[in-house]
Short mmCIF file of C-alpha atoms in Angstrom, two decimals:
data_model
loop_
_atom_site.label_atom_id
_atom_site.label_comp_id
_atom_site.label_asym_id
_atom_site.label_seq_id
_atom_site.Cartn_x
_atom_site.Cartn_y
_atom_site.Cartn_z
CA VAL A 27 38.08 -10.85 17.38
CA GLN A 28 40.08 -13.07 15.04
CA ALA A 29 36.90 -14.78 13.80
CA LYS A 30 35.37 -11.35 13.14
CA LYS A 31 32.31 -12.15 15.24
CA ILE A 32 31.58 -8.87 16.94
CA PHE A 33 28.10 -7.48 16.48
CA MET A 34 26.09 -4.43 17.41
CA VAL A 35 22.29 -4.26 17.73
CA GLN A 36 20.45 -0.95 18.05
CA GLY A 37 16.70 -0.88 18.32
CA PRO A 38 14.05 -3.38 19.42
CA TYR A 39 15.62 -6.62 18.18
CA PRO A 40 16.14 -8.97 21.16
CA ILE A 41 15.78 -12.01 18.88
CA ILE A 42 18.68 -10.89 16.67
CA ARG A 43 20.83 -10.39 19.77
CA SER A 44 19.89 -13.81 21.15
CA LEU A 45 20.49 -15.59 17.84
CA LEU A 46 23.91 -14.02 17.36
CA ARG A 47 24.99 -14.84 20.90
CA ALA A 48 23.88 -18.43 20.33
CA ARG A 49 26.19 -18.47 17.29
CA GLY A 50 29.15 -17.47 19.46
CA TRP A 51 29.17 -13.78 18.56
CA VAL A 52 30.09 -11.07 21.08
CA GLU A 53 28.10 -7.89 21.37
CA TRP A 54 29.71 -4.47 21.12
CA LYS A 55 27.83 -1.96 23.24
CA PRO A 56 28.36 1.78 22.75
CA PRO A 57 28.69 3.91 25.87
CA SER A 58 25.44 5.30 27.26
CA MET A 59 23.34 2.94 25.13
CA ASP A 60 20.04 4.50 26.20
CA ARG A 61 21.18 8.01 25.27
CA GLN A 62 22.62 6.75 21.98
CA LEU A 63 19.37 5.06 21.04
CA GLU A 64 17.40 8.18 21.84
CA GLN A 65 19.68 10.30 19.64
CA HIS A 66 19.27 7.93 16.70
CA ARG A 67 15.54 7.60 16.46
CA PRO A 68 14.53 6.72 12.88
CA PRO A 69 12.96 9.54 10.88
CA ALA A 70 9.34 9.39 9.81
CA GLY A 71 8.68 6.85 7.10
CA GLU A 72 11.59 4.58 8.05
CA GLU A 73 10.17 2.75 11.00
CA GLU A 74 7.29 0.51 11.88
CA GLU A 75 5.74 -0.05 15.25
CA GLU A 76 8.36 -1.00 17.81
CA GLU A 77 8.32 -3.51 20.63
CA GLU A 78 9.87 -2.87 24.00
CA GLU A 79 13.46 -3.99 24.38
CA GLN A 80 13.54 -7.12 26.47
CA CYS A 81 15.90 -7.36 29.43
CA ASP A 82 18.88 -9.60 28.78
CA GLU A 83 19.31 -12.58 31.00
CA ASP A 84 22.97 -12.30 31.90
CA PRO A 85 23.01 -13.16 35.60
CA ASN A 86 26.76 -13.69 35.75
CA GLY A 87 27.60 -10.66 33.64
CA ILE A 88 29.49 -12.81 31.13
CA HIS A 89 28.12 -10.98 28.09
CA ASP A 90 28.82 -7.61 29.69
CA LEU A 91 32.38 -8.69 30.38
CA MET A 92 32.95 -9.83 26.80
CA SER A 93 31.41 -6.60 25.52
CA TYR A 94 33.86 -4.65 27.68
CA LEU A 95 36.79 -6.58 26.21
CA VAL A 96 35.86 -5.63 22.63
CA GLN A 97 34.82 -2.04 23.28
CA ASN A 98 37.73 -0.66 21.23
CA LYS A 99 36.88 -2.74 18.19
CA VAL A 100 34.57 -1.90 15.27
CA PRO A 101 31.61 -4.33 15.03
CA ASN A 102 31.72 -6.70 12.07
CA PHE A 103 27.93 -7.05 11.89
CA ILE A 104 25.51 -4.21 12.60
CA TRP A 105 21.72 -4.52 12.88
CA THR A 106 19.92 -1.26 13.54
CA ASN A 107 16.56 0.29 12.77
CA TYR A 108 18.13 3.28 11.05
CA LEU A 109 21.27 3.66 8.94
CA GLY A 110 21.91 7.09 10.47
CA ALA A 111 22.78 5.37 13.75
CA VAL A 112 25.94 4.01 12.11
CA ASP A 113 29.10 5.97 11.35
CA CYS A 114 29.71 4.52 7.90
CA LYS A 115 33.16 6.17 7.69
CA LEU A 116 34.43 3.61 10.21
CA LEU A 117 33.26 0.63 8.17
CA GLY A 118 35.54 -1.51 6.06
CA GLN A 119 34.62 -3.63 3.08
CA ASP A 120 34.07 -6.71 5.23
CA HIS A 121 31.65 -5.03 7.64
CA VAL A 122 27.98 -5.97 7.24
CA VAL A 123 25.11 -3.53 7.87
CA ASN A 124 21.39 -4.24 7.54
CA HIS A 125 20.55 -1.06 5.59
CA TYR A 126 21.32 0.72 2.33
CA ALA A 127 21.36 4.47 1.86
CA ARG A 128 18.69 6.49 0.02
CA VAL A 129 16.09 3.70 -0.03
CA GLY A 130 13.38 6.34 0.39
CA ALA A 131 13.11 6.15 -3.40
CA PHE A 132 10.80 3.17 -2.82
CA THR A 133 10.21 2.98 0.98
CA THR A 134 8.32 6.27 1.24
CA LYS A 135 4.94 6.82 -0.37
CA GLU A 136 6.25 9.86 -2.19
CA GLY A 137 9.38 8.06 -3.41
CA LEU A 138 7.50 4.97 -4.59
CA CYS A 139 5.01 7.13 -6.46
CA LEU A 140 7.78 9.00 -8.29
CA SER A 141 9.89 5.92 -8.99
CA LEU A 142 7.04 3.89 -10.47
CA GLN A 143 6.12 6.76 -12.78
CA ASN A 144 9.50 6.10 -14.43
CA LEU A 145 9.07 2.32 -14.62
CA PRO A 146 7.88 2.21 -18.29
CA TRP A 147 11.14 3.90 -19.28
CA ILE A 148 13.15 1.20 -17.49
CA GLU A 149 11.15 -1.99 -17.96
CA GLN A 150 8.40 -3.21 -20.25
CA ALA A 151 5.93 -3.02 -17.38
CA ASP A 152 2.89 -0.90 -16.58
CA PRO A 153 2.64 0.21 -12.93
CA ASN A 154 -1.11 0.64 -13.39
CA THR A 155 -1.44 -3.15 -13.39
CA PHE A 156 -0.20 -3.53 -9.79
CA PHE A 157 0.04 -0.08 -8.13
CA PRO A 158 -3.07 2.08 -7.60
CA ARG A 159 -2.48 5.33 -9.46
CA CYS A 160 -0.95 7.98 -7.27
CA TYR A 161 -0.20 11.73 -7.45
CA LEU A 162 1.99 14.21 -5.55
CA LEU A 163 -0.23 17.11 -4.60
CA GLY A 164 2.64 19.54 -4.08
CA THR A 165 3.56 19.57 -7.75
CA THR A 166 1.37 21.73 -9.98
CA GLY A 167 1.39 19.30 -12.90
CA GLU A 168 0.66 16.33 -10.63
CA ARG A 169 -2.14 18.18 -8.86
CA GLU A 170 -3.77 19.08 -12.17
CA ALA A 171 -3.40 15.48 -13.36
CA PHE A 172 -5.13 14.28 -10.18
CA ILE A 173 -8.01 16.72 -10.68
CA ASP A 174 -8.43 15.42 -14.23
CA ASP A 175 -8.31 11.84 -12.99
CA PHE A 176 -10.85 12.49 -10.24
CA ARG A 177 -13.28 14.03 -12.73
CA LEU A 178 -12.87 11.20 -15.26
CA THR A 179 -13.30 8.60 -12.53
CA ALA A 180 -16.50 10.35 -11.44
CA ALA A 181 -17.80 10.18 -15.02
CA ARG A 182 -17.01 6.46 -15.27
CA SER A 183 -18.55 5.88 -11.86
CA LEU A 184 -21.73 7.59 -13.02
CA LEU A 185 -21.99 5.19 -15.95
CA LYS A 186 -21.67 2.28 -13.51
CA LEU A 187 -24.32 3.81 -11.26
CA ALA A 188 -26.61 4.24 -14.25
CA LEU A 189 -26.24 0.55 -15.12
CA GLU A 190 -26.81 -0.41 -11.50
CA GLU A 191 -29.98 1.67 -11.43
CA ALA A 192 -31.22 -0.03 -14.59
CA GLU A 193 -30.44 -3.48 -13.20
CA ASN A 194 -32.19 -2.72 -9.91
CA ARG A 195 -35.25 -1.53 -11.79
CA LEU A 196 -35.24 -4.68 -13.91
CA ARG A 197 -34.98 -6.88 -10.83
CA SER A 198 -37.88 -5.11 -9.18
CA GLN A 199 -39.83 -5.40 -12.47
CA GLN A 200 -40.64 -1.72 -12.49
CA PRO A 201 -41.30 0.03 -15.80
CA PRO A 202 -38.32 2.04 -17.00
CA SER A 203 -38.30 5.69 -16.07
CA SER A 204 -38.30 8.35 -18.74
CA ASN A 205 -36.32 11.55 -18.63
CA THR A 206 -39.45 13.51 -17.84
CA GLY A 207 -42.36 13.19 -15.49
CA PRO A 208 -43.21 13.36 -11.79
CA GLY A 209 -41.33 11.77 -8.96
CA TRP A 210 -38.36 14.09 -8.33
CA HIS A 211 -37.46 16.76 -5.80
CA MET A 212 -34.55 19.15 -5.46
CA CYS A 213 -31.19 18.23 -3.90
CA ASN A 214 -29.97 20.99 -1.55
CA ASP A 215 -32.62 23.30 -3.03
CA SER A 216 -30.82 23.54 -6.33
CA HIS A 217 -30.69 20.13 -8.03
CA PRO A 218 -33.37 17.51 -8.57
CA MET A 219 -33.42 14.29 -6.54
CA PRO A 220 -35.82 11.35 -6.51
CA SER A 221 -38.97 11.50 -4.51
CA THR A 222 -41.70 8.99 -3.82
CA ALA A 223 -44.48 11.44 -4.55
CA GLY A 224 -45.26 14.83 -5.95
CA PRO A 225 -44.57 16.48 -9.31
CA GLY A 226 -41.25 18.09 -10.06
CA PRO A 227 -38.59 18.65 -12.68
CA PRO A 228 -36.77 15.64 -14.23
CA LEU A 229 -33.65 14.23 -12.56
CA TYR A 230 -30.56 15.50 -14.39
CA PRO A 231 -31.88 14.72 -17.88
CA HIS A 232 -28.42 15.37 -19.35
CA LEU A 233 -26.13 13.96 -16.60
CA VAL A 234 -25.59 10.51 -18.10
CA GLU A 235 -25.26 12.06 -21.56
CA GLU A 236 -22.51 14.33 -20.24
CA ALA A 237 -20.70 11.42 -18.61
CA LEU A 238 -20.90 9.48 -21.88
CA GLU A 239 -19.52 12.44 -23.82
CA VAL A 240 -16.57 12.85 -21.44
CA CYS A 241 -15.77 9.13 -21.47
CA GLU A 242 -15.98 9.00 -25.28
CA GLN A 243 -13.50 11.85 -25.53
CA HIS A 244 -11.23 10.20 -22.97
CA LEU A 245 -11.31 6.98 -24.97
CA GLY A 246 -10.17 9.02 -27.96
CA VAL A 247 -7.30 10.45 -25.92
CA LEU A 248 -6.31 6.95 -24.82
CA GLY A 249 -6.25 5.95 -28.49
CA HIS A 250 -4.19 9.08 -29.33
CA GLN A 251 -7.01 10.39 -31.48
CA ASP A 252 -6.59 13.80 -29.85
CA ILE A 253 -3.23 14.18 -31.59
CA ASP A 254 -4.87 13.90 -35.01
CA ARG A 255 -7.99 15.89 -34.27
CA GLY A 256 -6.56 18.51 -31.98
CA THR A 257 -9.18 17.59 -29.36
CA PRO A 258 -8.44 19.23 -25.97
CA PHE A 259 -8.23 17.03 -22.88
CA PRO A 260 -11.86 16.24 -21.94
CA CYS A 261 -11.59 17.26 -18.30
CA ARG A 262 -10.76 20.86 -19.10
CA THR A 263 -13.60 21.56 -21.50
CA CYS A 264 -17.02 20.15 -22.32
CA ILE A 265 -18.99 20.75 -19.16
CA ASP A 266 -19.31 22.73 -15.97
CA TRP A 267 -17.33 20.40 -13.72
CA ASP A 268 -18.38 21.99 -10.43
CA ARG A 269 -22.01 21.39 -11.33
CA PHE A 270 -21.32 17.92 -12.70
CA LEU A 271 -19.49 16.80 -9.54
CA HIS A 272 -22.23 18.27 -7.35
CA ASP A 273 -24.82 16.25 -9.24
CA TYR A 274 -22.62 13.14 -9.17
CA TYR A 275 -22.28 13.44 -5.37
CA CYS A 276 -26.06 13.56 -5.10
CA VAL A 277 -26.34 10.32 -7.04
CA ALA A 278 -23.37 8.46 -5.55
CA HIS A 279 -23.58 9.57 -1.92
CA GLU A 280 -27.00 11.06 -1.25
CA GLY A 281 -29.23 8.41 -2.78
CA ALA A 282 -30.50 10.23 -5.86
CA ARG A 283 -31.76 7.88 -8.58
CA LEU A 284 -30.91 8.08 -12.24
CA ALA A 285 -33.43 7.82 -15.05
CA VAL A 286 -31.78 5.74 -17.77
CA SER A 287 -33.41 4.76 -21.04
CA ARG A 288 -32.59 1.45 -22.69
CA ALA A 289 -30.55 3.25 -25.35
CA LEU A 290 -28.45 5.04 -22.72
CA GLN A 291 -28.04 1.78 -20.85
CA ASN A 292 -26.62 0.09 -23.95
CA ARG A 293 -24.26 2.99 -24.61
CA CYS A 294 -22.99 2.88 -21.00
CA GLN A 295 -22.36 -0.85 -21.23
CA ASP A 296 -20.53 -0.59 -24.54
CA LEU A 297 -18.38 2.34 -23.47
CA LEU A 298 -17.33 0.75 -20.17
CA GLN A 299 -16.31 -2.40 -22.02
CA ARG A 300 -14.14 -0.38 -24.38
CA LEU A 301 -12.63 1.60 -21.50
CA GLU A 302 -11.79 -1.60 -19.63
CA GLU A 303 -9.55 -2.63 -22.53
CA GLN A 304 -7.55 0.59 -22.07
CA LEU A 305 -7.66 1.08 -18.28
CA PRO A 306 -6.18 -1.75 -16.15
CA GLN A 307 -7.64 -0.24 -12.96
CA LEU A 308 -11.23 0.17 -14.12
CA SER A 309 -12.34 -3.09 -12.50
CA MET A 310 -11.09 -2.07 -9.04
CA GLU A 311 -12.50 1.47 -9.08
CA GLY A 312 -16.04 0.77 -7.90
CA LYS A 313 -18.76 3.43 -8.13
CA LEU A 314 -18.07 5.88 -5.27
CA ASN A 315 -14.76 7.45 -6.40
CA VAL A 316 -12.98 6.94 -3.07
CA TRP A 317 -9.42 8.27 -2.77
CA ILE A 318 -6.93 7.96 0.07
CA LEU A 319 -4.77 10.89 1.12
CA LYS A 320 -1.41 10.07 2.73
CA PRO A 321 1.53 12.06 4.11
CA GLY A 322 4.30 11.06 1.74
CA ALA A 323 6.96 10.15 4.32
CA GLU A 324 4.98 8.93 7.33
CA SER A 325 4.38 5.37 8.56
CA GLN A 326 2.04 3.40 10.83
CA GLY A 327 -1.02 5.00 9.23
CA ARG A 328 -0.29 8.48 10.56
CA GLY A 329 -2.34 11.22 8.94
CA ILE A 330 -4.09 8.97 6.39
CA VAL A 331 -7.60 10.06 5.39
CA CYS A 332 -10.14 8.52 3.00
CA THR A 333 -12.46 10.85 1.11
CA THR A 334 -14.84 10.98 -1.84
CA ARG A 335 -14.83 14.75 -2.49
CA LEU A 336 -12.35 16.60 -4.65
CA GLU A 337 -12.54 19.75 -2.58
CA GLU A 338 -11.78 17.79 0.60
CA VAL A 339 -8.58 16.33 -0.88
CA LEU A 340 -7.29 19.72 -1.94
CA GLN A 341 -8.33 21.39 1.31
CA LEU A 342 -6.75 18.72 3.52
CA ALA A 343 -3.48 18.95 1.64
CA ARG A 344 -3.44 22.76 1.86
CA GLY A 345 -4.53 22.86 5.49
CA CYS A 346 -1.82 20.70 6.99
CA THR A 347 1.00 22.75 8.50
CA ALA A 348 3.12 19.95 10.03
CA PRO A 349 6.69 20.20 8.65
CA SER A 350 6.74 16.48 7.74
CA ALA A 351 3.40 16.62 5.95
CA ARG A 352 3.18 19.91 4.11
CA GLU A 353 1.42 19.98 0.76
CA GLY A 354 4.61 19.10 -1.05
CA LYS A 355 4.78 15.81 0.83
CA TRP A 356 1.19 14.66 0.42
CA VAL A 357 0.24 11.94 -2.02
CA VAL A 358 -3.27 10.99 -3.06
CA GLN A 359 -3.94 7.48 -4.30
CA LYS A 360 -6.93 5.72 -5.79
CA TYR A 361 -8.60 3.55 -3.17
CA VAL A 362 -9.19 -0.09 -4.17
CA GLU A 363 -12.98 -0.17 -3.82
CA ARG A 364 -13.55 -3.65 -5.22
CA LEU A 365 -11.39 -5.74 -2.93
CA LEU A 366 -11.54 -9.23 -1.52
CA THR A 367 -12.81 -9.29 2.06
CA ILE A 368 -12.77 -12.13 4.58
CA PHE A 369 -15.97 -12.51 6.58
CA GLY A 370 -16.98 -9.06 5.35
CA THR A 371 -13.79 -7.47 6.73
CA LYS A 372 -10.94 -5.72 4.94
CA PHE A 373 -7.43 -7.15 5.28
CA ASP A 374 -4.00 -6.64 3.79
CA ILE A 375 -0.88 -8.81 3.45
CA ARG A 376 2.55 -8.09 4.93
CA GLN A 377 5.13 -9.76 2.70
CA TRP A 378 8.86 -9.80 3.54
CA PHE A 379 11.77 -9.78 1.13
CA VAL A 380 15.52 -9.16 1.36
CA VAL A 381 17.88 -7.41 -1.03
CA THR A 382 21.41 -8.76 -0.60
CA ASP A 383 22.94 -6.83 -3.49
CA TRP A 384 22.03 -3.98 -5.84
CA LYS A 385 24.83 -4.57 -8.37
CA PRO A 386 23.78 -7.12 -9.49
CA LEU A 387 20.29 -6.72 -8.04
CA THR A 388 19.67 -9.84 -5.93
CA VAL A 389 16.27 -10.35 -4.30
CA TRP A 390 15.02 -13.03 -1.88
CA PHE A 391 11.29 -13.55 -1.30
CA TYR A 392 10.03 -14.98 2.00
CA GLN A 393 7.63 -17.86 1.53
CA ASP A 394 5.62 -17.10 4.68
CA CYS A 395 3.62 -13.93 5.31
CA TYR A 396 0.65 -12.80 7.35
CA LEU A 397 -2.68 -11.01 7.02
CA ARG A 398 -3.84 -8.02 9.09
CA PHE A 399 -7.57 -7.47 9.61
CA CYS A 400 -9.53 -4.33 10.38
CA SER A 401 -11.59 -4.28 13.58
CA ARG A 402 -14.88 -3.31 11.93
CA PRO A 403 -16.76 -4.62 8.89
CA PHE A 404 -15.81 -3.18 5.51
CA SER A 405 -18.08 -0.45 4.13
CA LEU A 406 -17.46 2.30 1.61
CA HIS A 407 -20.31 4.31 3.07
CA SER A 408 -18.36 4.84 6.29
CA LEU A 409 -14.76 5.94 5.82
CA GLU A 410 -13.58 5.66 9.43
CA ARG A 411 -10.04 4.39 9.94
CA ALA A 412 -11.15 1.27 11.84
CA ARG A 413 -12.75 -0.08 8.65
CA HIS A 414 -10.06 0.84 6.14
CA LEU A 415 -6.54 0.95 7.65
CA CYS A 416 -5.20 -2.50 8.44
CA ASN A 417 -2.01 -1.36 10.20
CA VAL A 418 -1.60 -3.00 13.60
CA SER A 419 -0.48 0.37 14.96
CA VAL A 420 -3.88 1.81 13.92
CA GLN A 421 -6.13 -1.10 14.82
CA LYS A 422 -4.69 -1.55 18.33
CA TRP A 423 -6.64 1.56 19.38
CA TYR A 424 -9.99 0.06 18.38
CA LYS A 425 -12.07 -2.61 20.05
CA THR A 426 -13.74 -5.18 17.83
CA SER A 427 -17.19 -3.86 16.98
CA PRO A 428 -20.32 -5.85 17.91
CA ASP A 429 -21.29 -6.18 14.24
CA GLN A 430 -17.95 -7.81 13.37
CA ASP A 431 -18.21 -11.41 12.16
CA PRO A 432 -17.10 -13.65 15.06
CA ARG A 433 -14.98 -15.71 12.67
CA VAL A 434 -12.53 -12.80 12.37
CA PRO A 435 -9.65 -13.78 14.71
CA PRO A 436 -9.63 -11.81 17.99
CA ASP A 437 -6.00 -10.73 17.45
CA ARG A 438 -6.86 -9.77 13.81
CA ILE A 439 -3.95 -11.73 12.36
CA TRP A 440 -3.90 -14.74 10.02
CA SER A 441 -1.03 -16.71 8.58
CA SER A 442 -0.79 -17.19 4.83
CA THR A 443 -1.53 -20.87 5.44
CA GLN A 444 -4.89 -19.96 6.97
CA PHE A 445 -5.58 -17.67 4.02
CA GLN A 446 -4.83 -20.44 1.54
CA ALA A 447 -7.31 -22.69 3.34
CA TYR A 448 -9.91 -19.92 3.12
CA LEU A 449 -9.30 -19.53 -0.62
CA GLY A 450 -9.88 -23.25 -0.96
CA GLN A 451 -13.27 -22.84 0.71
CA LEU A 452 -14.10 -20.19 -1.90
CA GLY A 453 -13.18 -22.59 -4.70
CA GLN A 454 -9.99 -20.59 -5.40
CA ALA A 455 -7.44 -23.07 -4.08
CA ASP A 456 -4.99 -22.36 -6.92
CA ALA A 457 -5.19 -18.57 -6.65
CA TRP A 458 -2.41 -18.29 -4.05
CA HIS A 459 0.33 -20.05 -6.03
CA GLN A 460 -0.87 -19.19 -9.53
CA VAL A 461 -2.00 -15.57 -9.18
CA ILE A 462 -1.24 -13.90 -5.85
CA VAL A 463 2.35 -14.96 -5.14
CA PRO A 464 3.64 -14.53 -8.74
CA SER A 465 2.01 -11.10 -8.93
CA MET A 466 3.48 -10.00 -5.57
CA LYS A 467 6.93 -11.07 -6.72
CA ALA A 468 6.57 -9.17 -9.99
CA ALA A 469 5.34 -6.02 -8.23
CA ILE A 470 8.26 -6.07 -5.78
CA LEU A 471 10.82 -6.54 -8.55
CA ASN A 472 9.32 -3.74 -10.63
CA ALA A 473 9.40 -1.38 -7.64
CA LEU A 474 13.05 -2.21 -6.98
CA ARG A 475 14.07 -1.81 -10.61
CA SER A 476 12.33 1.55 -10.84
CA ALA A 477 14.39 2.89 -7.89
CA GLN A 478 17.63 0.97 -8.46
CA ASP A 479 19.67 3.90 -9.76
CA GLN A 480 18.72 6.09 -6.79
CA VAL A 481 19.67 3.72 -3.95
CA GLY A 482 23.02 4.20 -2.21
CA PHE A 483 24.76 0.92 -3.00
CA ARG A 484 27.26 -0.68 -0.62
CA LYS A 485 28.83 -4.10 -1.16
CA GLY A 486 28.33 -6.47 1.76
CA SER A 487 25.22 -4.78 3.14
CA PHE A 488 21.68 -6.16 2.97
CA GLU A 489 18.19 -5.03 3.92
CA LEU A 490 14.95 -6.67 5.02
CA TYR A 491 11.76 -4.99 3.77
CA GLY A 492 8.04 -5.44 4.34
CA ALA A 493 5.68 -4.91 1.38
CA ASP A 494 1.96 -4.34 1.95
CA PHE A 495 -0.60 -5.66 -0.54
CA LEU A 496 -4.37 -5.52 -0.93
CA ILE A 497 -6.14 -8.30 -2.82
CA GLY A 498 -8.81 -7.41 -5.36
CA GLU A 499 -12.04 -9.29 -5.98
CA ASP A 500 -10.30 -11.13 -8.81
CA CYS A 501 -7.40 -12.13 -6.47
CA GLN A 502 -5.12 -9.57 -8.15
CA PRO A 503 -2.64 -8.11 -5.58
CA TRP A 504 -2.24 -4.33 -5.41
CA LEU A 505 1.00 -2.99 -3.95
CA LEU A 506 0.35 -0.23 -1.41
CA GLU A 507 3.79 0.51 0.02
CA ILE A 508 7.16 -0.92 0.98
CA ASN A 509 8.55 -0.45 4.49
CA SER A 510 12.14 -0.26 5.62
CA SER A 511 12.67 -1.68 9.14
CA PRO A 512 9.39 -3.62 9.12
CA THR A 513 8.01 -4.28 12.56
CA MET A 514 9.18 -7.38 14.39
CA SER A 515 6.67 -6.82 17.19
CA PRO A 516 4.92 -10.06 18.23
CA SER A 517 1.36 -8.72 18.26
CA SER A 518 -0.13 -12.22 17.98
CA ALA A 519 0.78 -15.89 18.15
CA VAL A 520 1.18 -15.90 14.35
CA THR A 521 3.51 -12.89 14.21
CA ARG A 522 5.48 -14.08 17.23
CA ARG A 523 6.36 -17.24 15.31
CA LEU A 524 6.81 -15.67 11.86
CA CYS A 525 8.81 -12.64 12.99
CA ALA A 526 11.20 -14.89 14.92
CA ASN A 527 11.53 -17.15 11.87
CA VAL A 528 12.21 -14.35 9.40
CA GLN A 529 14.94 -12.92 11.64
CA ARG A 530 16.53 -16.36 12.01
CA ASP A 531 16.37 -16.99 8.27
CA THR A 532 17.73 -13.53 7.46
CA LEU A 533 20.84 -14.32 9.51
CA ARG A 534 21.12 -17.66 7.72
CA LEU A 535 20.95 -15.83 4.41
CA VAL A 536 23.46 -13.05 5.09
CA LEU A 537 25.92 -14.98 7.28
CA ASP A 538 25.80 -18.69 6.44
CA TYR A 539 24.82 -18.63 2.75
CA LYS A 540 27.31 -15.87 2.06
CA ASP A 541 30.16 -18.20 3.05
CA ASN A 542 28.57 -21.48 2.00
CA PRO A 543 26.07 -21.47 -0.91
CA THR A 544 24.93 -24.97 0.03
CA SER A 545 23.72 -23.91 3.49
CA SER A 546 20.03 -23.46 4.28
CA THR A 547 18.32 -20.11 3.66
CA GLY A 548 15.20 -21.16 5.55
CA ALA A 549 12.02 -19.91 3.91
CA PHE A 550 13.83 -17.41 1.67
CA GLU A 551 13.61 -18.07 -2.06
CA LEU A 552 15.92 -16.42 -4.59
CA ILE A 553 13.56 -14.83 -7.11
CA TYR A 554 15.91 -12.56 -9.00
CA LYS A 555 19.60 -12.11 -9.67
CA GLU A 556 20.40 -9.54 -12.29
#
């Protein structure tokens, strides 16, 4: 009591309990612990997958006796999976809690989307360089902006498909097709599609021209030429978008071929190059216009759907009646189509960091992390969850498919050390330290700065977070989300070791380093102090 070493643990954290006891701390246990835990379940969006609480080995009842002796005291150190489980009115300035209030500004998909939209007003940083563009479907303006974006992305994708068609024809040494002549049939009885035989109308003779016109106008908007010329936004004029998207779907998803002259090919190439200078995300878009629809405040992959059709996105958002995922809470985000895979399989990175202060903002980056693999090979032509959602809580329901590369680890987890060795085999040995890690640090700091004014600050508290990243073909990391109460579940040998280490080092950071700046912080690195 005099040393102020009374702690409370709520939630699935047996390692924290064991480490604190080993340090000579005494646990404070609330009455009816099981009932208390049940009453304080974390809300959606503020938990990760949990592990079962392990039984304490206390054969002589010594820990229970000491807990009884301090039952009338207020714990000095509290570790819980949800701030709502703590009565903050009882806390003094010297009490330490492992959560801050109102962190949903960056730990929910909806909050992160909104916060990063404000980043350019706070920092000289562009969220489009590290965060796939995202929209809240429950807001009229945001929904309209998404529809515009979907249409423009379809137009750009069509230009890429046209170039791909021309390259395929060149490789096969076939003579270039003209915009007229035999060889086409109708798609769904209303639009022309390619055919191997038989006369028919030309395939969309104006489709590529329309896409070029839209992209030219968009380039003018990006260069603010619309202000001078009074040009309306390209997505709301120009063409019949329902018909254009129908035709685009036929090309992108139903195998229709495009007839592209050499002149059109050159125009497509030139325009895409100019757009790439203005659009940081053009290189990761791909050709199929895939988007991912997410409930804004859920976790563990609940409710997430990938789709390539505009009408499906809007219908899914409207059709959901669950209170936690009504239209106002849905976000839609551009899917990273051109990503780095390992053995043909999608993966993401779970990266930990700790905030020990918000005023001044003080951030610690953990030097170890791990990769999570999907259970089936990556393919954009099949949008099933097993191929696209890397969450352990999703993948645990799937068996590894027979067509999965046998080099993918059976437990679908890699350490960052294994990943660095793999990059070396690709001839990208320097990518980890020179590109990936610096970019992950920058993305985390930008996300925190964008939400800093919204977080409920409390001196003496801290919080451990888990950020999820995808890696693009060019080794550029893309921030997907940030989780409060990241899972400490040992789902593999790698996570059993790393999760134990990060909990040990977090205690070093918030207990030892706080009193002695020369003490070890383990694998935590101070990357920012405001």
